JSON list of C-alpha atoms in Angstrom, two decimals:
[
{"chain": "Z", "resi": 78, "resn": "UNK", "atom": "CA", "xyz": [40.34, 174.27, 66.69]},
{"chain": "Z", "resi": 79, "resn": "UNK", "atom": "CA", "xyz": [42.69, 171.31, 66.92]},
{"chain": "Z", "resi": 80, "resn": "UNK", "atom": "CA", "xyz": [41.41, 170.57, 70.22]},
{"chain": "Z", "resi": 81, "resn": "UNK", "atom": "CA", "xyz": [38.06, 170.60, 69.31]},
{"chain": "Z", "resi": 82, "resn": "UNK", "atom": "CA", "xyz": [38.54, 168.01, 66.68]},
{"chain": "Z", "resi": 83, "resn": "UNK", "atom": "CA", "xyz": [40.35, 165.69, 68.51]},
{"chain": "Z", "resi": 84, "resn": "UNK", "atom": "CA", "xyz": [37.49, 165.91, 71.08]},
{"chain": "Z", "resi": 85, "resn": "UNK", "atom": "CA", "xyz": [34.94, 164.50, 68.53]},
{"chain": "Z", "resi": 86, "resn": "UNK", "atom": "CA", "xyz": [37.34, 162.17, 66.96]},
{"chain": "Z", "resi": 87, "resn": "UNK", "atom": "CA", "xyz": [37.64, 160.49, 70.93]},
{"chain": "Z", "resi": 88, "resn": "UNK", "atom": "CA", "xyz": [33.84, 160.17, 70.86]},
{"chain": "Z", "resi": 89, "resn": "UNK", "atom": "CA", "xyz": [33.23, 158.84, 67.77]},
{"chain": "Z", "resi": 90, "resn": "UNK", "atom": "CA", "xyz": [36.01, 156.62, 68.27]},
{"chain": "Z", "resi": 91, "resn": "UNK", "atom": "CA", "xyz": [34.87, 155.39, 71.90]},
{"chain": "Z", "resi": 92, "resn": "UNK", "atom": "CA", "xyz": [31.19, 154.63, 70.59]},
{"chain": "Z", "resi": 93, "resn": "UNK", "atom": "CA", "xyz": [32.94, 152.32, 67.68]},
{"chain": "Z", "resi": 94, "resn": "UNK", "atom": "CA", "xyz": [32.05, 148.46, 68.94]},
{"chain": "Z", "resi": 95, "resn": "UNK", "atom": "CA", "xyz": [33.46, 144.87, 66.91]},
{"chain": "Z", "resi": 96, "resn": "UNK", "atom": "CA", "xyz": [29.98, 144.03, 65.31]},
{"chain": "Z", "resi": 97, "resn": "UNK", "atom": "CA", "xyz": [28.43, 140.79, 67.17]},
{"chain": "Z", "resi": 98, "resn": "UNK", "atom": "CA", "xyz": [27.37, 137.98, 64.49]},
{"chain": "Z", "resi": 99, "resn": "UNK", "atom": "CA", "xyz": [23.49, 138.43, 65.26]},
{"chain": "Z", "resi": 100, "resn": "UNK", "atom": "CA", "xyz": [23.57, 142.19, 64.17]},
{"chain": "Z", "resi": 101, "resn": "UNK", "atom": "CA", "xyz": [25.62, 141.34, 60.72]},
{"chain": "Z", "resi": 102, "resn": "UNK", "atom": "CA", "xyz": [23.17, 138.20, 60.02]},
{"chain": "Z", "resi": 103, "resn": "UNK", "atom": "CA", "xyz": [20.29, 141.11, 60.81]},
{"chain": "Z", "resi": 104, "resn": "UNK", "atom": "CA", "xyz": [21.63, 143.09, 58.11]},
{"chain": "Z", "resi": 105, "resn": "UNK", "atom": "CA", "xyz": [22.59, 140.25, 55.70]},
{"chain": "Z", "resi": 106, "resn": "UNK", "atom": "CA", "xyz": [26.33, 140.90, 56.41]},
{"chain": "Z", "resi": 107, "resn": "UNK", "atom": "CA", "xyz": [27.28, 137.37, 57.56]},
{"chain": "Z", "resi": 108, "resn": "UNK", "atom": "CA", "xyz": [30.78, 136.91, 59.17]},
{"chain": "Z", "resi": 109, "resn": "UNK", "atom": "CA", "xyz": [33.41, 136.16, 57.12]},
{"chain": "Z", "resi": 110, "resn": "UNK", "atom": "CA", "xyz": [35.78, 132.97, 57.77]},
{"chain": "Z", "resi": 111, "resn": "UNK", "atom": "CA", "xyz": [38.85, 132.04, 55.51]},
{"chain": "Z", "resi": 112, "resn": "UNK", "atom": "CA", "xyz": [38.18, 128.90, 54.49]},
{"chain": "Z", "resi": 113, "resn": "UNK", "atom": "CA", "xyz": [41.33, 127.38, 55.03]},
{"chain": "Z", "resi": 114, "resn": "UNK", "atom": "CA", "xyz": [41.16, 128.40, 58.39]},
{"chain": "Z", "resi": 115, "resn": "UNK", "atom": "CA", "xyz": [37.50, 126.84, 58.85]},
{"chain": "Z", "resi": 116, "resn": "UNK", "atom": "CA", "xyz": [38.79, 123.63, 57.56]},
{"chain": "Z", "resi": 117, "resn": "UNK", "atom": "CA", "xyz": [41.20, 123.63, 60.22]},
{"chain": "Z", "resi": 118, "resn": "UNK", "atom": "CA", "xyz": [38.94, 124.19, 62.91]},
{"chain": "Z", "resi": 119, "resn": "UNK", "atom": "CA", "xyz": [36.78, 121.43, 61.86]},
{"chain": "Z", "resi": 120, "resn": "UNK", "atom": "CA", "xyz": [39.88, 118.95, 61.61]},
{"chain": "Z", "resi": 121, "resn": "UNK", "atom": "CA", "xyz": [40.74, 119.95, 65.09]},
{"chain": "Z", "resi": 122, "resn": "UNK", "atom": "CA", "xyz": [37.82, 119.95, 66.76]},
{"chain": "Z", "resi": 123, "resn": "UNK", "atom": "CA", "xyz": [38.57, 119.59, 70.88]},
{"chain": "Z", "resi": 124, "resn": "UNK", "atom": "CA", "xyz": [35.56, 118.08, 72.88]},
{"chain": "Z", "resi": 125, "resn": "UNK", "atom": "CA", "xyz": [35.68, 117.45, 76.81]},
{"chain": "Z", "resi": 126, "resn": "UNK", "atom": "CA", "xyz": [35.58, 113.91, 76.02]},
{"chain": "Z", "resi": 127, "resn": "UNK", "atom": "CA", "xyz": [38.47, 114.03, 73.67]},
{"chain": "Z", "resi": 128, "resn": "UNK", "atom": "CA", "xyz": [40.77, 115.11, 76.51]},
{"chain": "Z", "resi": 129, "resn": "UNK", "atom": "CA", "xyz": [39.34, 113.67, 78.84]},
{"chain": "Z", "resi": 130, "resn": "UNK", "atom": "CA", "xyz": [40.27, 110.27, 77.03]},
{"chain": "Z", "resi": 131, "resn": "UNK", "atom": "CA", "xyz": [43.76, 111.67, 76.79]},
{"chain": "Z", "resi": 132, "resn": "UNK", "atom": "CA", "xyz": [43.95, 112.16, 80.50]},
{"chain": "Z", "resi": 133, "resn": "UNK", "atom": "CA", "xyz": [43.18, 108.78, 80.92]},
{"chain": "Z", "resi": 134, "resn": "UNK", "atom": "CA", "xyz": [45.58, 107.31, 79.31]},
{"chain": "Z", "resi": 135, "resn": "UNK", "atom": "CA", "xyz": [48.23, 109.16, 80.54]},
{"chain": "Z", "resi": 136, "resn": "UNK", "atom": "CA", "xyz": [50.90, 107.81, 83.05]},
{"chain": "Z", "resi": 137, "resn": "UNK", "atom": "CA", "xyz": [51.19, 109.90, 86.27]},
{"chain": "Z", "resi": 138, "resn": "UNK", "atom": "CA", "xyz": [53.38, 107.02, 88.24]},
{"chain": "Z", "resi": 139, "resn": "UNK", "atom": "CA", "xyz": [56.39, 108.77, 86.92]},
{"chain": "Z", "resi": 140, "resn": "UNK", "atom": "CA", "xyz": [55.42, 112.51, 87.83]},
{"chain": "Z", "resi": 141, "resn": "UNK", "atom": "CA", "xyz": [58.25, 114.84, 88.44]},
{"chain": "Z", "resi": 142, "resn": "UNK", "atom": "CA", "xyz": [56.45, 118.04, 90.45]},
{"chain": "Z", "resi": 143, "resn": "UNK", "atom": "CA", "xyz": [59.39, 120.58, 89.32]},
{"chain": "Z", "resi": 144, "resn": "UNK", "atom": "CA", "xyz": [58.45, 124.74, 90.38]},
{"chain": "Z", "resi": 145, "resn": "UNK", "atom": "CA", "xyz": [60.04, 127.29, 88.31]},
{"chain": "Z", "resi": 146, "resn": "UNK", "atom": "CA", "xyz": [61.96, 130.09, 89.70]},
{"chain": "Z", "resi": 147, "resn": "UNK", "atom": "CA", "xyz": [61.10, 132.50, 91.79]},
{"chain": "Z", "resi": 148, "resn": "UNK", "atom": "CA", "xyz": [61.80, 136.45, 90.56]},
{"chain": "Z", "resi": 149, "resn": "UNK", "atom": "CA", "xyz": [64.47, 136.91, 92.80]},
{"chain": "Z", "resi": 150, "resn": "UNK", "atom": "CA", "xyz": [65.98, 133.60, 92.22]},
{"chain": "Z", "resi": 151, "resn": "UNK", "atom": "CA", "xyz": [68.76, 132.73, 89.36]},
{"chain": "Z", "resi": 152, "resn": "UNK", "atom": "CA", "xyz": [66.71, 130.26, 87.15]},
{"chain": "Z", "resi": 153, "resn": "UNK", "atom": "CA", "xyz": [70.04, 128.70, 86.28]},
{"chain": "Z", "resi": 154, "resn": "UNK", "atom": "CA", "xyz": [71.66, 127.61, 89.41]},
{"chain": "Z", "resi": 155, "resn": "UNK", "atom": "CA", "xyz": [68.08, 127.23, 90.85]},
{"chain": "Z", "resi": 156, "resn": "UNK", "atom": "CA", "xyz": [67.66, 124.32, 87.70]},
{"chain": "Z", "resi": 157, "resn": "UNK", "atom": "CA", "xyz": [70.64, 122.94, 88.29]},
{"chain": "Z", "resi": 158, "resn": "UNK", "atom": "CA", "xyz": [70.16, 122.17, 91.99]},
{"chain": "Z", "resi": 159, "resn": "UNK", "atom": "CA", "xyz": [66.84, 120.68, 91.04]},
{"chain": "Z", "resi": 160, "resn": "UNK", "atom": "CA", "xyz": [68.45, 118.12, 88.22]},
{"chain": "Z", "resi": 161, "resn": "UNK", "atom": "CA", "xyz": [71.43, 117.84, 91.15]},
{"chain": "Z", "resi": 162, "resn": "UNK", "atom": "CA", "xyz": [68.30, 116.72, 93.74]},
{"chain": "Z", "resi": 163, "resn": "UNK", "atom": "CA", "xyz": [66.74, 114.11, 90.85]},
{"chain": "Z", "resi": 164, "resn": "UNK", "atom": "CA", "xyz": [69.51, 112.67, 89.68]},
{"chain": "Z", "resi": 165, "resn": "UNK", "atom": "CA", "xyz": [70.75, 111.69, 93.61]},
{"chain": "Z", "resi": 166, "resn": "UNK", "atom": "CA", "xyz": [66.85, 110.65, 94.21]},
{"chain": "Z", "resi": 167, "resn": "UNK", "atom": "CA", "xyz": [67.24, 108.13, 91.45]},
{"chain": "Z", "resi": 168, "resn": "UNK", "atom": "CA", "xyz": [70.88, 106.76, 92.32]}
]
């Protein structure tokens, strides 16, 4: 008996989708926003410009290419060896 509920429980379950915005708009459900959180979007609003602008102006003369540690490496000593490495680069 158990089993047999759990069974249609799983398949009511696995036919449940996240509603897309056209079908709530269809039914004259539209999706819900807090507006706090919609102010903030439009204060922050990212274009490809934007960052591309920030790229720009960004120095790369001074670019330090630094690879983190491997799995089977000690980040620790591996970090220190790297600032070791820099630090007699630069003297």
């Amino acid at each position: 008996m158990q089993e047999a509920a759990a069974r249609s429980l799983r398949r009511g379950l696995e036919r449940l989708r996240p509603l897309a915005k056209n079908k709530t708009l269809r039914y004259g459900v539209p999706m819900m926003m807090d507006p706090a959180l919609e102010e903030r979007i439009r204060k922050n609003k990212i274009s490809l410009e934007s960052e591309y602008e920030k790229l720009k102006n960004s120095d790369f003369d001074d670019w330090k290419n630094i690879r983190g540690p491997r799995p089977w490496e000690d980040s620790k000593s591996l970090q220190e060896q790297q600032q070791q490495v820099l630090h007699s680069k630069s003297s």
